[in-house]
Short mmCIF file of C-alpha atoms and ligand atoms in Angstrom, two decimals:
data_model
loop_
_atom_site.label_atom_id
_atom_site.label_comp_id
_atom_site.label_asym_id
_atom_site.label_seq_id
_atom_site.Cartn_x
_atom_site.Cartn_y
_atom_site.Cartn_z
CA MET A 1009 -6.09 21.95 -14.93
CA GLN A 1010 -6.48 18.45 -15.03
CA LYS A 1011 -9.72 17.02 -14.50
CA THR A 1012 -10.00 13.32 -15.52
CA LYS A 1013 -12.64 12.82 -17.93
CA PHE A 1014 -12.91 9.50 -16.86
CA ASP A 1015 -16.71 9.81 -18.49
CA VAL A 1016 -15.06 10.47 -21.89
CA LYS A 1017 -13.36 7.53 -22.00
CA LEU A 1018 -15.63 5.28 -20.74
CA ARG A 1019 -17.84 5.96 -23.75
CA GLU A 1020 -14.49 6.18 -26.05
CA TYR A 1021 -13.94 2.78 -25.49
CA ILE A 1022 -17.60 1.66 -25.71
CA ASP A 1023 -17.67 3.08 -28.03
CA ALA A 1024 -14.35 1.74 -30.52
CA GLN A 1025 -15.82 -1.77 -29.08
CA MET A 1026 -13.57 -3.04 -27.12
CA PRO A 1027 -14.44 -6.56 -25.97
CA ILE A 1028 -13.53 -5.64 -22.11
CA ILE A 1029 -13.26 -2.30 -20.20
CA TYR A 1030 -12.12 -3.30 -17.13
CA ILE A 1031 -12.74 -0.89 -13.97
CA ASP A 1032 -10.54 -0.57 -10.82
CA SER A 1033 -12.99 1.09 -8.96
CA PHE A 1034 -14.14 1.43 -5.06
CA ASP A 1035 -17.44 2.78 -5.95
CA ASP A 1036 -19.21 0.06 -7.96
CA ASN A 1037 -22.52 2.07 -8.11
CA LYS A 1038 -20.98 5.27 -9.25
CA ILE A 1039 -19.83 4.17 -12.37
CA GLU A 1040 -22.33 1.71 -13.24
CA GLU A 1041 -24.21 4.73 -12.85
CA MET A 1042 -21.41 6.40 -15.25
CA VAL A 1043 -22.12 3.22 -17.19
CA LEU A 1044 -26.07 3.63 -17.91
CA GLN A 1045 -25.21 7.37 -18.81
CA VAL A 1046 -22.54 6.94 -21.68
CA THR A 1047 -24.36 4.24 -23.14
CA GLY A 1048 -27.83 6.22 -23.72
CA SER A 1049 -30.17 3.93 -25.66
CA ARG A 1050 -28.20 0.48 -25.56
CA GLN A 1051 -29.57 -2.11 -23.59
CA VAL A 1052 -27.31 -3.12 -20.17
CA TRP A 1053 -27.75 -6.11 -18.18
CA GLU A 1054 -25.94 -6.31 -15.03
CA TRP A 1055 -24.63 -9.94 -13.04
CA ASN A 1056 -23.76 -10.11 -10.04
CA GLU A 1057 -23.83 -12.70 -7.20
CA MET A 1058 -26.56 -12.27 -4.84
CA ASP A 1059 -29.19 -11.17 -7.59
CA GLY A 1060 -27.95 -13.19 -10.51
CA CYS A 1061 -28.67 -11.57 -14.51
CA ILE A 1062 -31.05 -8.62 -14.31
CA ASN A 1063 -31.64 -5.61 -16.88
CA ARG A 1064 -30.40 -2.17 -15.51
CA LYS A 1065 -32.33 -0.06 -18.19
CA LYS A 1066 -35.39 0.43 -19.91
CA VAL A 1067 -35.81 2.29 -23.73
CA GLU A 1068 -38.78 3.33 -24.42
CA ASN A 1069 -38.84 5.64 -27.69
CA GLY A 1070 -35.37 6.40 -27.69
CA LYS A 1071 -35.34 7.32 -23.46
CA TRP A 1072 -34.09 4.97 -20.65
CA THR A 1073 -34.88 4.73 -17.14
CA GLU A 1074 -32.71 3.06 -14.93
CA VAL A 1075 -34.28 -0.29 -13.76
CA HIS A 1076 -33.76 -2.98 -11.80
CA GLU A 1077 -35.62 -5.84 -12.82
CA VAL A 1078 -34.23 -9.25 -12.01
CA ILE A 1079 -34.34 -11.17 -14.98
CA ALA A 1080 -32.53 -14.51 -14.20
CA PRO A 1081 -32.24 -15.06 -10.42
CA GLU A 1082 -30.35 -18.27 -10.41
CA ARG A 1083 -28.19 -18.15 -13.58
CA THR A 1084 -24.55 -18.15 -13.29
CA LEU A 1085 -22.00 -16.63 -14.79
CA TYR A 1086 -20.77 -19.04 -17.08
CA ASP A 1087 -24.47 -20.28 -18.15
CA LEU A 1088 -25.13 -16.52 -18.88
CA LEU A 1089 -22.15 -16.28 -20.95
CA LYS A 1090 -22.16 -19.86 -22.79
CA ASP A 1091 -25.91 -19.88 -23.73
CA GLY A 1092 -26.17 -15.34 -24.14
CA VAL A 1093 -23.65 -15.18 -26.96
CA ARG A 1094 -24.78 -18.88 -28.85
CA HIS A 1095 -28.57 -17.90 -28.37
CA GLU A 1096 -27.20 -14.19 -29.30
CA GLU A 1097 -29.26 -12.85 -25.84
CA LEU A 1098 -26.36 -10.28 -25.13
CA ASN A 1099 -25.83 -9.04 -28.41
CA ARG A 1100 -25.87 -5.35 -28.87
CA LYS A 1101 -25.66 -4.69 -24.89
CA ILE A 1102 -23.14 -3.89 -22.29
CA LEU A 1103 -22.83 -6.60 -19.67
CA ILE A 1104 -21.45 -5.60 -16.68
CA VAL A 1105 -19.90 -7.67 -13.85
CA LYS A 1106 -18.98 -6.94 -10.19
CA ASP A 1107 -16.10 -8.59 -8.62
CA ILE A 1108 -14.97 -10.06 -11.92
CA HIS A 1109 -11.67 -10.95 -10.22
CA THR A 1110 -12.72 -14.00 -8.77
CA TYR A 1111 -14.39 -15.57 -11.61
CA LEU A 1112 -11.31 -14.81 -13.28
CA GLU A 1113 -9.42 -17.07 -11.68
CA ASP A 1114 -11.73 -19.55 -13.89
CA ALA A 1115 -10.15 -21.59 -16.54
CA LYS A 1116 -13.01 -22.56 -18.02
CA LEU A 1117 -14.87 -18.82 -17.73
CA VAL A 1118 -11.78 -17.72 -19.37
CA SER A 1119 -12.37 -19.37 -21.96
CA LEU A 1120 -16.00 -18.47 -22.54
CA LEU A 1121 -14.47 -15.31 -22.92
CA LYS A 1122 -12.03 -15.23 -24.92
CA ASN A 1123 -14.64 -16.97 -27.59
CA ALA A 1124 -16.77 -14.18 -27.16
CA CYS A 1125 -14.32 -11.37 -27.64
CA LEU A 1126 -13.17 -13.17 -30.57
CA ARG A 1127 -16.54 -13.46 -31.96
CA ILE A 1128 -17.43 -9.14 -31.14
CA GLU A 1129 -13.70 -8.62 -32.54
CA GLU A 1130 -14.89 -10.23 -35.95
CA GLY A 1131 -18.05 -8.86 -35.88
CA GLN A 1132 -20.15 -11.49 -35.52
CA LEU A 1133 -21.57 -9.91 -31.61
CA ASP A 1134 -21.89 -6.46 -30.53
CA THR A 1135 -21.75 -6.76 -26.53
CA THR A 1136 -19.30 -4.61 -24.00
CA PHE A 1137 -18.12 -6.36 -21.30
CA VAL A 1138 -17.80 -4.18 -18.20
CA PHE A 1139 -16.39 -5.62 -15.68
CA LEU A 1140 -15.79 -3.84 -11.79
CA SER A 1141 -13.56 -4.90 -9.00
CA SER A 1142 -11.25 -3.06 -6.95
CA ILE A 1143 -8.61 -5.93 -7.69
CA VAL A 1144 -7.25 -5.87 -11.26
CA LYS A 1145 -6.75 -9.81 -11.98
CA VAL A 1146 -5.98 -9.91 -15.83
CA PRO A 1147 -5.81 -14.08 -17.53
CA LYS A 1148 -2.68 -13.77 -20.35
CA GLU A 1149 -5.34 -15.02 -22.81
CA LEU A 1150 -8.04 -11.87 -21.94
CA GLU A 1151 -5.08 -9.10 -22.00
CA LYS A 1152 -5.30 -8.12 -25.66
CA TYR A 1153 -9.45 -7.92 -26.24
CA MET A 1154 -8.84 -5.68 -22.81
CA VAL A 1155 -8.07 -2.49 -21.78
CA LEU A 1156 -7.85 -0.75 -17.96
CA LEU A 1157 -9.28 1.84 -16.91
CA GLN A 1158 -8.12 3.40 -13.81
CA GLU A 1159 -8.79 6.62 -12.68
CA ASP A 1160 -5.93 9.03 -12.02
CA PHE A 1161 -5.38 10.80 -8.92
CA LEU A 1162 -5.89 14.67 -8.40
CA GLN A 1163 -3.44 17.70 -7.43
CA GLU A 1164 -4.59 20.35 -5.31
CA ASP A 1165 -5.90 22.56 -7.91
CA GLY A 1166 -7.75 19.93 -9.37
CA ILE A 1167 -9.23 19.06 -5.82
CA ARG A 1168 -10.01 22.37 -4.99
CA GLU A 1169 -11.70 22.76 -8.56
CA VAL A 1170 -13.83 20.04 -8.09
CA ILE A 1171 -14.65 20.84 -4.38
CA ARG A 1172 -15.62 24.79 -5.68
CA GLU A 1173 -17.71 22.99 -8.30
CA PHE A 1174 -19.71 20.82 -5.69
CA MET A 1175 -20.26 23.61 -3.53
CA GLU A 1176 -21.62 25.36 -6.96
CA GLU A 1177 -24.05 22.99 -7.58
CA ASN A 1178 -25.16 22.40 -4.85
CA GLU A 1179 -25.45 26.10 -3.89
CA LEU A 1180 -23.40 25.81 -0.60
CA GLY A 1181 -21.69 28.68 -0.62
CA THR A 1182 -18.26 29.35 0.32
CA ILE A 1183 -15.64 27.89 2.94
CA TYR A 1184 -13.14 29.83 4.36
CA GLU A 1185 -9.12 29.27 3.00
CA LYS A 1186 -8.35 27.20 5.93
CA LEU A 1187 -10.69 24.72 6.25
CA LEU A 1188 -11.09 24.35 1.87
CA ASP A 1189 -6.93 23.54 2.07
CA GLU A 1190 -7.56 21.31 4.92
CA ILE A 1191 -10.06 19.39 2.98
CA VAL A 1192 -7.91 19.46 -0.25
CA VAL A 1193 -5.12 17.47 1.40
CA ALA A 1194 -7.49 15.53 2.88
CA PHE A 1195 -8.52 14.48 -0.62
CA LYS A 1196 -5.19 14.23 -1.72
CA GLY A 1197 -4.35 10.93 -3.91
CA LEU A 1198 -8.08 10.06 -3.99
CA SER A 1199 -9.52 10.23 -8.08
CA GLN A 1200 -12.36 13.19 -9.27
CA LEU A 1201 -14.71 10.28 -8.80
CA GLU A 1202 -13.91 8.93 -5.73
CA ILE A 1203 -13.72 12.52 -4.42
CA GLU A 1204 -17.36 13.58 -6.23
CA THR A 1205 -18.21 10.38 -4.19
CA ILE A 1206 -17.38 11.38 -0.68
CA LEU A 1207 -18.56 14.68 -1.01
CA ALA A 1208 -22.45 13.66 -2.15
CA LEU A 1209 -22.22 10.82 0.45
CA ASP A 1210 -21.46 13.89 3.08
CA PHE A 1211 -24.17 16.67 1.70
CA SER A 1212 -26.96 14.01 1.78
CA ALA A 1213 -25.94 12.35 4.64
CA ARG A 1214 -25.69 16.04 6.88
CA GLY A 1215 -27.02 18.44 4.13
CA LYS A 1216 -23.57 20.72 4.73
CA ILE A 1217 -19.13 19.98 3.52
CA ASP A 1218 -17.33 21.53 7.06
CA LYS A 1219 -14.56 20.24 9.57
CA GLU A 1220 -16.60 16.82 10.27
CA THR A 1221 -16.37 16.12 6.09
CA ILE A 1222 -12.60 15.30 6.74
CA ARG A 1223 -13.03 12.40 9.56
CA LEU A 1224 -15.47 11.15 6.90
CA ILE A 1225 -12.10 11.14 4.07
CA ILE A 1226 -10.28 9.38 6.30
CA GLU A 1227 -12.65 6.79 7.39
CA GLN A 1228 -13.22 6.28 3.35
CA LYS A 1229 -9.54 6.04 3.18
CA GLN A 1230 -8.70 3.73 5.97
CA GLN A 1231 -11.42 1.36 4.12
CA MET A 1232 -9.68 1.49 0.80
CA ILE A 1233 -6.93 0.16 2.40
CA ARG A 1234 -8.00 -2.43 3.89
CA LYS A 1235 -9.85 -3.59 1.05
CA ALA A 1236 -7.21 -3.50 -1.47
CA GLY A 1237 -5.14 -6.09 1.60
CA ILE A 1238 -1.74 -4.71 0.06
CA LEU A 1239 -0.92 -2.62 2.62
CA GLU A 1240 -1.11 -2.70 6.40
CA MET A 1241 -1.55 0.02 8.52
CA ILE A 1242 0.44 -0.68 11.82
CA PRO A 1243 -0.26 0.24 15.80
CA VAL A 1244 3.21 2.11 16.25
CA ASN A 1245 3.56 1.77 19.86
CA GLU A 1246 7.65 1.63 19.57
CA GLY A 1247 9.46 5.14 20.21
CA LEU A 1248 12.46 6.44 19.92
CA GLU A 1249 13.48 5.47 23.46
CA ASP A 1250 13.11 1.74 23.04
CA ILE A 1251 15.87 1.92 20.80
CA GLY A 1252 19.19 1.06 22.53
CA GLY A 1253 22.47 2.77 21.02
CA LEU A 1254 21.94 3.26 17.26
CA GLU A 1255 22.60 7.09 17.91
CA ASN A 1256 23.48 7.77 13.93
CA LEU A 1257 20.40 6.92 12.72
CA LYS A 1258 18.28 7.67 15.50
CA GLU A 1259 20.30 11.63 15.44
CA TRP A 1260 19.10 11.65 11.82
CA LEU A 1261 15.54 10.30 11.69
CA GLU A 1262 15.49 13.41 14.84
CA ARG A 1263 16.63 15.65 12.22
CA LYS A 1264 14.12 14.73 9.56
CA ALA A 1265 11.41 15.31 11.86
CA VAL A 1266 11.99 18.37 12.25
CA ILE A 1267 11.37 19.35 8.78
CA LEU A 1268 8.43 16.92 8.70
CA LYS A 1269 6.70 18.63 11.03
CA ASP A 1270 6.24 21.76 9.59
CA MET A 1271 6.89 20.94 5.62
CA ALA A 1272 5.54 23.87 4.20
CA LYS A 1273 7.93 25.95 6.73
CA ALA A 1274 10.37 23.86 5.48
CA GLN A 1275 9.61 24.06 2.08
CA GLU A 1276 9.42 27.79 1.86
CA PHE A 1277 12.73 28.12 3.25
CA GLY A 1278 14.51 26.10 0.08
CA VAL A 1279 14.70 22.55 2.50
CA GLU A 1280 14.45 19.08 0.81
CA LEU A 1281 11.18 17.18 1.48
CA PRO A 1282 12.33 13.97 2.62
CA LYS A 1283 12.08 11.00 1.02
CA GLY A 1284 13.26 7.88 3.50
CA VAL A 1285 16.90 5.79 4.75
CA LEU A 1286 17.87 2.62 3.84
CA ILE A 1287 18.10 0.53 7.22
CA ALA A 1288 20.44 -2.99 5.96
CA GLY A 1289 22.12 -5.08 8.08
CA VAL A 1290 22.14 -8.51 10.65
CA PRO A 1291 18.04 -9.69 11.85
CA GLY A 1292 17.38 -8.72 15.30
CA CYS A 1293 19.31 -5.97 15.35
CA GLY A 1294 16.32 -2.78 15.44
CA LYS A 1295 15.95 -2.48 11.66
CA SER A 1296 11.74 -3.00 11.99
CA LEU A 1297 12.16 -1.26 15.25
CA ASN A 1298 13.39 2.16 13.86
CA ALA A 1299 10.64 2.08 10.92
CA LYS A 1300 8.34 2.06 13.88
CA ALA A 1301 9.80 4.05 16.16
CA SER A 1302 9.58 6.79 13.17
CA ALA A 1303 6.15 6.74 12.56
CA LYS A 1304 5.79 7.62 16.39
CA LEU A 1305 8.13 10.49 16.23
CA PHE A 1306 7.45 11.86 13.19
CA GLU A 1307 3.45 11.34 14.84
CA VAL A 1308 1.74 9.94 11.69
CA PRO A 1309 0.58 6.78 10.14
CA LEU A 1310 2.60 3.67 9.79
CA LEU A 1311 1.70 1.22 6.76
CA LYS A 1312 3.23 -0.94 5.59
CA LEU A 1313 4.01 -2.37 2.25
CA ASP A 1314 3.69 -6.60 2.00
CA MET A 1315 5.96 -7.32 -1.14
CA GLY A 1316 4.86 -10.57 -1.08
CA ARG A 1317 1.51 -10.34 -1.43
CA LEU A 1318 2.12 -7.61 -4.07
CA MET A 1319 3.08 -10.35 -6.47
CA GLY A 1320 0.40 -11.33 -8.40
CA LYS A 1321 -0.17 -14.18 -10.98
CA TYR A 1322 -1.89 -12.35 -13.54
CA VAL A 1323 -0.64 -10.20 -16.13
CA GLY A 1324 -0.35 -6.42 -14.93
CA GLU A 1325 -1.76 -7.71 -11.40
CA SER A 1326 1.28 -6.68 -9.48
CA GLU A 1327 2.11 -3.27 -11.65
CA ALA A 1328 -1.65 -2.97 -10.30
CA ASN A 1329 -0.70 -3.21 -6.79
CA LEU A 1330 2.02 -1.06 -6.55
CA ARG A 1331 0.44 1.63 -8.04
CA GLN A 1332 -2.50 0.89 -5.67
CA ALA A 1333 -0.38 0.78 -2.55
CA ILE A 1334 1.72 4.10 -4.06
CA SER A 1335 -1.11 6.21 -4.02
CA LEU A 1336 -2.81 4.51 -1.48
CA ALA A 1337 -0.15 6.13 0.59
CA GLU A 1338 -0.50 9.17 -1.26
CA ALA A 1339 -4.08 9.61 0.49
CA ILE A 1340 -3.01 9.09 3.22
CA SER A 1341 0.37 11.15 3.38
CA PRO A 1342 1.93 12.34 5.69
CA CYS A 1343 2.88 8.77 6.54
CA VAL A 1344 5.73 5.95 6.83
CA LEU A 1345 5.87 3.49 4.35
CA TRP A 1346 7.60 0.73 5.87
CA VAL A 1347 8.86 -1.69 2.99
CA ASP A 1348 10.45 -4.81 4.81
CA GLU A 1349 12.80 -7.39 3.05
CA LEU A 1350 13.31 -4.63 0.64
CA GLU A 1351 15.60 -7.36 -1.26
CA LYS A 1352 12.90 -10.06 -1.60
CA ALA A 1353 10.74 -7.90 -3.36
CA PHE A 1354 13.38 -6.86 -5.93
CA ALA A 1355 15.04 -10.42 -5.78
CA GLY A 1356 15.76 -11.63 -9.86
CA ILE A 1357 16.08 -8.58 -11.46
CA GLY A 1358 17.36 -8.32 -14.48
CA GLY A 1359 17.00 -12.22 -15.09
CA GLU A 1360 14.73 -14.31 -17.70
CA GLY A 1361 11.40 -15.36 -17.17
CA GLY A 1362 8.71 -14.20 -16.82
CA GLY A 1363 8.70 -13.65 -13.23
CA ALA A 1364 11.72 -12.11 -13.47
CA GLU A 1365 10.22 -9.35 -16.36
CA VAL A 1366 7.31 -8.43 -13.80
CA THR A 1367 10.34 -7.69 -10.77
CA THR A 1368 12.27 -5.91 -12.94
CA ARG A 1369 9.13 -3.80 -14.50
CA LEU A 1370 7.61 -3.27 -11.02
CA PHE A 1371 11.34 -2.31 -9.77
CA GLY A 1372 11.27 0.89 -12.20
CA GLN A 1373 7.94 1.37 -10.98
CA PHE A 1374 9.53 1.75 -8.03
CA LEU A 1375 12.52 3.73 -8.65
CA THR A 1376 10.77 6.04 -10.97
CA TRP A 1377 7.87 7.05 -7.93
CA MET A 1378 11.01 7.05 -5.53
CA GLN A 1379 12.72 9.45 -7.62
CA GLU A 1380 10.05 12.08 -9.17
CA LYS A 1381 7.88 11.93 -5.21
CA LYS A 1382 6.82 15.13 -3.96
CA SER A 1383 4.26 13.56 -1.31
CA ALA A 1384 5.07 13.47 2.15
CA VAL A 1385 5.48 9.70 2.16
CA PHE A 1386 8.55 8.93 3.91
CA VAL A 1387 10.31 5.60 2.95
CA VAL A 1388 11.59 3.45 5.32
CA ALA A 1389 13.05 0.19 3.52
CA THR A 1390 14.28 -2.78 5.64
CA ALA A 1391 17.09 -5.87 4.03
CA ASN A 1392 19.26 -8.29 5.74
CA ASP A 1393 21.44 -8.10 2.19
CA ILE A 1394 21.96 -5.91 0.55
CA MET A 1395 24.62 -7.44 -1.61
CA LYS A 1396 20.49 -8.92 -3.07
CA LEU A 1397 19.69 -5.02 -3.83
CA PRO A 1398 19.76 -3.77 -7.56
CA PRO A 1399 22.65 -1.15 -7.61
CA GLU A 1400 20.54 1.64 -8.49
CA LEU A 1401 18.14 1.39 -5.59
CA ILE A 1402 21.62 2.40 -3.67
CA ARG A 1403 22.74 4.96 -6.25
CA LYS A 1404 22.16 8.53 -4.57
CA GLY A 1405 19.27 10.59 -5.11
CA ARG A 1406 16.76 7.22 -4.36
CA PHE A 1407 17.04 7.66 -0.67
CA ASP A 1408 18.41 10.56 1.44
CA GLU A 1409 20.63 8.01 3.48
CA ILE A 1410 21.52 4.56 3.21
CA PHE A 1411 22.36 2.95 6.84
CA TYR A 1412 23.72 -0.45 8.13
CA VAL A 1413 23.76 -1.38 11.48
CA LYS A 1414 25.48 -3.82 12.92
CA LEU A 1415 25.52 -5.97 16.19
CA PRO A 1416 25.73 -3.81 19.16
CA ALA A 1417 28.90 -2.84 20.93
CA ALA A 1418 29.48 -3.40 24.45
CA GLU A 1419 27.41 0.87 25.15
CA GLU A 1420 24.11 -0.23 22.98
CA ARG A 1421 24.28 -3.93 24.52
CA ARG A 1422 24.09 -1.83 27.97
CA LYS A 1423 21.73 0.19 26.80
CA ILE A 1424 19.74 -2.59 25.27
CA PHE A 1425 19.27 -4.57 27.94
CA GLU A 1426 18.08 -1.52 30.16
CA ILE A 1427 15.61 -0.90 28.03
CA HIS A 1428 14.12 -4.64 28.18
CA ILE A 1429 14.63 -5.44 31.87
CA ARG A 1430 13.37 -1.85 32.53
CA LYS A 1431 10.00 -2.70 30.47
CA ARG A 1432 9.55 -5.75 32.48
CA ARG A 1433 11.10 -6.12 35.79
CA PRO A 1434 11.58 -2.00 36.59
CA GLY A 1435 12.07 -2.21 40.25
CA GLU A 1436 15.40 -4.90 39.46
CA LEU A 1437 17.05 -2.34 37.21
CA THR A 1438 19.67 -1.85 39.57
CA GLU A 1439 20.17 -5.19 41.14
CA ILE A 1440 20.53 -6.79 38.18
CA ASP A 1441 24.87 -6.83 37.35
CA ILE A 1442 24.37 -5.59 33.74
CA SER A 1443 27.97 -4.66 33.28
CA LYS A 1444 28.19 -8.29 34.02
CA LEU A 1445 25.25 -9.31 31.07
CA VAL A 1446 27.29 -7.06 28.65
CA LYS A 1447 30.67 -9.05 29.33
CA LYS A 1448 28.96 -12.31 28.23
CA THR A 1449 27.00 -10.85 25.28
CA GLU A 1450 29.69 -10.08 22.82
CA GLY A 1451 27.92 -11.04 18.88
CA TYR A 1452 24.71 -11.16 20.45
CA SER A 1453 21.77 -9.11 18.80
CA GLY A 1454 19.34 -6.60 19.90
CA ALA A 1455 16.56 -9.37 19.51
CA ASP A 1456 18.97 -12.10 21.29
CA ILE A 1457 18.89 -9.72 24.57
CA GLU A 1458 15.81 -9.25 24.75
CA GLY A 1459 15.39 -13.39 24.24
CA VAL A 1460 17.95 -13.86 27.20
CA VAL A 1461 15.99 -11.51 29.49
CA LYS A 1462 12.64 -12.96 28.42
CA ASP A 1463 13.94 -16.53 29.55
CA GLY A 1464 15.59 -15.30 32.05
CA ILE A 1465 12.30 -13.62 34.11
CA GLU A 1466 10.37 -16.44 32.83
CA SER A 1467 12.92 -19.28 34.57
CA ALA A 1468 12.94 -16.90 37.69
CA TYR A 1469 9.35 -17.34 37.88
CA VAL A 1470 9.32 -21.11 37.06
CA LYS A 1471 11.25 -21.74 39.97
CA GLY A 1472 9.53 -19.45 42.19
CA GLN A 1473 11.60 -16.93 42.74
CA SER A 1474 10.39 -13.29 44.63
CA GLY A 1475 12.24 -11.80 42.30
CA VAL A 1476 14.98 -12.24 38.79
CA THR A 1477 18.48 -12.40 39.53
CA THR A 1478 21.68 -11.76 37.29
CA GLU A 1479 22.42 -15.14 37.99
CA ASN A 1480 18.92 -15.99 36.02
CA ILE A 1481 19.47 -13.93 33.56
CA LEU A 1482 23.43 -15.62 32.91
CA ASP A 1483 21.82 -18.99 33.04
CA ALA A 1484 19.85 -18.20 29.67
CA VAL A 1485 22.89 -16.27 27.98
CA GLU A 1486 24.55 -19.77 28.19
CA ALA A 1487 21.68 -21.72 26.76
CA THR A 1488 21.99 -19.34 23.86
CA HIS A 1489 24.01 -19.12 20.78
CA SER A 1490 24.68 -16.03 20.13
CA LEU A 1491 23.97 -14.33 16.47
CA GLN A 1492 27.12 -14.00 15.44
CA GLU A 1493 27.77 -17.61 16.11
CA ILE A 1494 25.77 -18.67 13.65
CA MET A 1495 26.08 -16.49 11.12
CA LYS A 1496 29.43 -15.44 11.38
CA GLU A 1497 31.00 -14.93 7.66
CA ASP A 1498 27.78 -13.84 6.61
CA ILE A 1499 28.35 -10.58 8.87
CA GLU A 1500 31.67 -10.12 8.50
CA LYS A 1501 30.85 -10.47 4.45
CA LEU A 1502 27.78 -7.45 4.96
CA GLU A 1503 29.92 -5.26 7.31
CA LYS A 1504 33.49 -5.55 4.65
CA GLU A 1505 30.96 -4.21 1.72
CA TYR A 1506 29.23 -2.01 3.89
CA LYS A 1507 32.26 -0.07 4.17
CA GLU A 1508 33.78 -0.35 0.94
CA ARG A 1509 30.54 1.44 0.12
CA ARG A 1510 30.66 4.38 2.70
CA PHE A 1511 27.04 3.53 3.75
CA LYS A 1512 27.10 5.24 7.47
CA CYS A 1513 27.26 2.91 10.16
CA ALA A 1514 23.93 3.88 12.81
CA SER A 1515 25.96 3.71 15.47
CA ARG A 1516 27.72 6.30 16.89
CA ILE A 1517 30.27 3.79 18.47
CA ARG A 1518 32.39 1.54 16.01
P1 LIG B 844 14.96 -6.35 12.41
O1 LIG B 844 16.46 -5.75 12.22
O2 LIG B 844 14.84 -8.13 12.09
O3 LIG B 844 14.37 -5.57 11.81
P2 LIG B 844 13.93 -6.12 15.01
O4 LIG B 844 13.50 -4.25 14.79
O5 LIG B 844 13.09 -6.47 14.14
O6 LIG B 844 14.57 -6.40 13.90
O7 LIG B 844 13.98 -6.40 15.82
C1 LIG B 844 13.54 -7.82 16.96
C2 LIG B 844 13.36 -7.65 18.61
O8 LIG B 844 14.10 -7.31 18.69
C3 LIG B 844 12.78 -5.74 18.51
O9 LIG B 844 11.24 -5.81 18.55
C4 LIG B 844 13.28 -5.49 19.85
O10 LIG B 844 12.07 -5.50 20.63
C5 LIG B 844 14.67 -5.84 19.88
N1 LIG B 844 15.22 -5.18 19.36
C6 LIG B 844 16.40 -5.37 17.98
N2 LIG B 844 17.06 -4.18 18.31
C7 LIG B 844 17.21 -3.54 19.49
C8 LIG B 844 17.79 -2.41 20.01
N3 LIG B 844 18.58 -1.55 19.22
N4 LIG B 844 17.35 -2.25 21.23
C9 LIG B 844 16.21 -2.71 21.33
N5 LIG B 844 15.52 -3.44 21.20
C10 LIG B 844 15.83 -4.18 20.08
#
């Protein structure tokens, strides 16, 4: 069994006099308790915005008790570091600082910390800083004095063991196997510490561990997502029926749905778990729509990964963010992880300079995860311009399939018109001459078509008409430049490239 020994690691780093231990935590209280435990009779202070400087430990005759004595409520972290180091107040102490990431933006504070670290290294000061935050920000100046402690996520056997031990310790008897399995799955992607915390929370509130516990686990996970701020949970309203055309892609997704709906059975049969799909092509042709519809089809949550927010300005921050995003997605799995505008995230791979290096490392991390992924996180990556993507990403084995979407053919445009007219003016579907509209919209994208339908309806209303006519929509078509007109050369170049690389066409009609 591979349970993490978080407290052992923590103690080792403190004993090794590592100046800064940065703990990427979601539960500060639990970590604080652990710091108090592993430091035995050493003094522990804490600083937080609310209380200022606090003593956390009373030591008498070699014995310690946990306390919460406010020493200096008005003292800023800056002053505590400055005076504390100068007057040796911080000597032979552990200082816990909560939510450190906000303070590390302050250059003066970072410089004070660096100074303290130098003294610690030279043996003039005996202090350990324990920084707690769920957001990892490490200024370059502090990198060499710091160790980042993150928890590993438990595999199913490990989770089972933690639950079993918890039940034993609290004399809770046993739970039946099927429920235990469900709880284990719900806990997936969480660390030992997080699992123990949730169990303890539930046990102290209700005195038992049962089916209700699963609800609490899910709530906690959602809180983690909100707090981390890198993933967004997107409400899913659109289904396959809202997509006009793209039959090949839809059919492919339906096949994967059969597997994802009963993964255990499929795997037993020897079927591989689907990894995901890359959908490339011109803007406004239904890529995002497909990401949303796949979540609805698979009946799982949709998480959107914001690559822009992933990129941090501190050393290691982007990698830590990606790691966190991946583990959160795994925690929530089965789910669809939608990586939008993939080419933006990984542009500049292999280049030189700090930014490019980070991107290259990030990219490697993402590839490895895609390659080794065993969880039910189905990745839907979307990209407008696949030529900007590094070739490793489009090699076989990363995604199950790569599709390209092109501007809709006549038959597809008909379906798209029908979908958008039905949505807004269902009664006029038979009255509007869709064939005429289809003829006039060669080179228009799905988004263009939606746009002309909306405009047509709006002008009918503004003119005071009782209904919408074909003419209203035709006028809107006249007034709109098609996507093809706007980016003719780009579209042709891309399509040629996709064909050469033998990507699959999302549409059945060529
Ligand atoms: P992108 O390919 O840029 O991700 P989207 O999927 O966001 O494009 O499309 C934008 C909007 O255009 C969609 O929300 C939808 O209303 C409309 N649209 C695009 N393609 C289609 C389609 N094939 N069928 C129906 N609506 C479409």
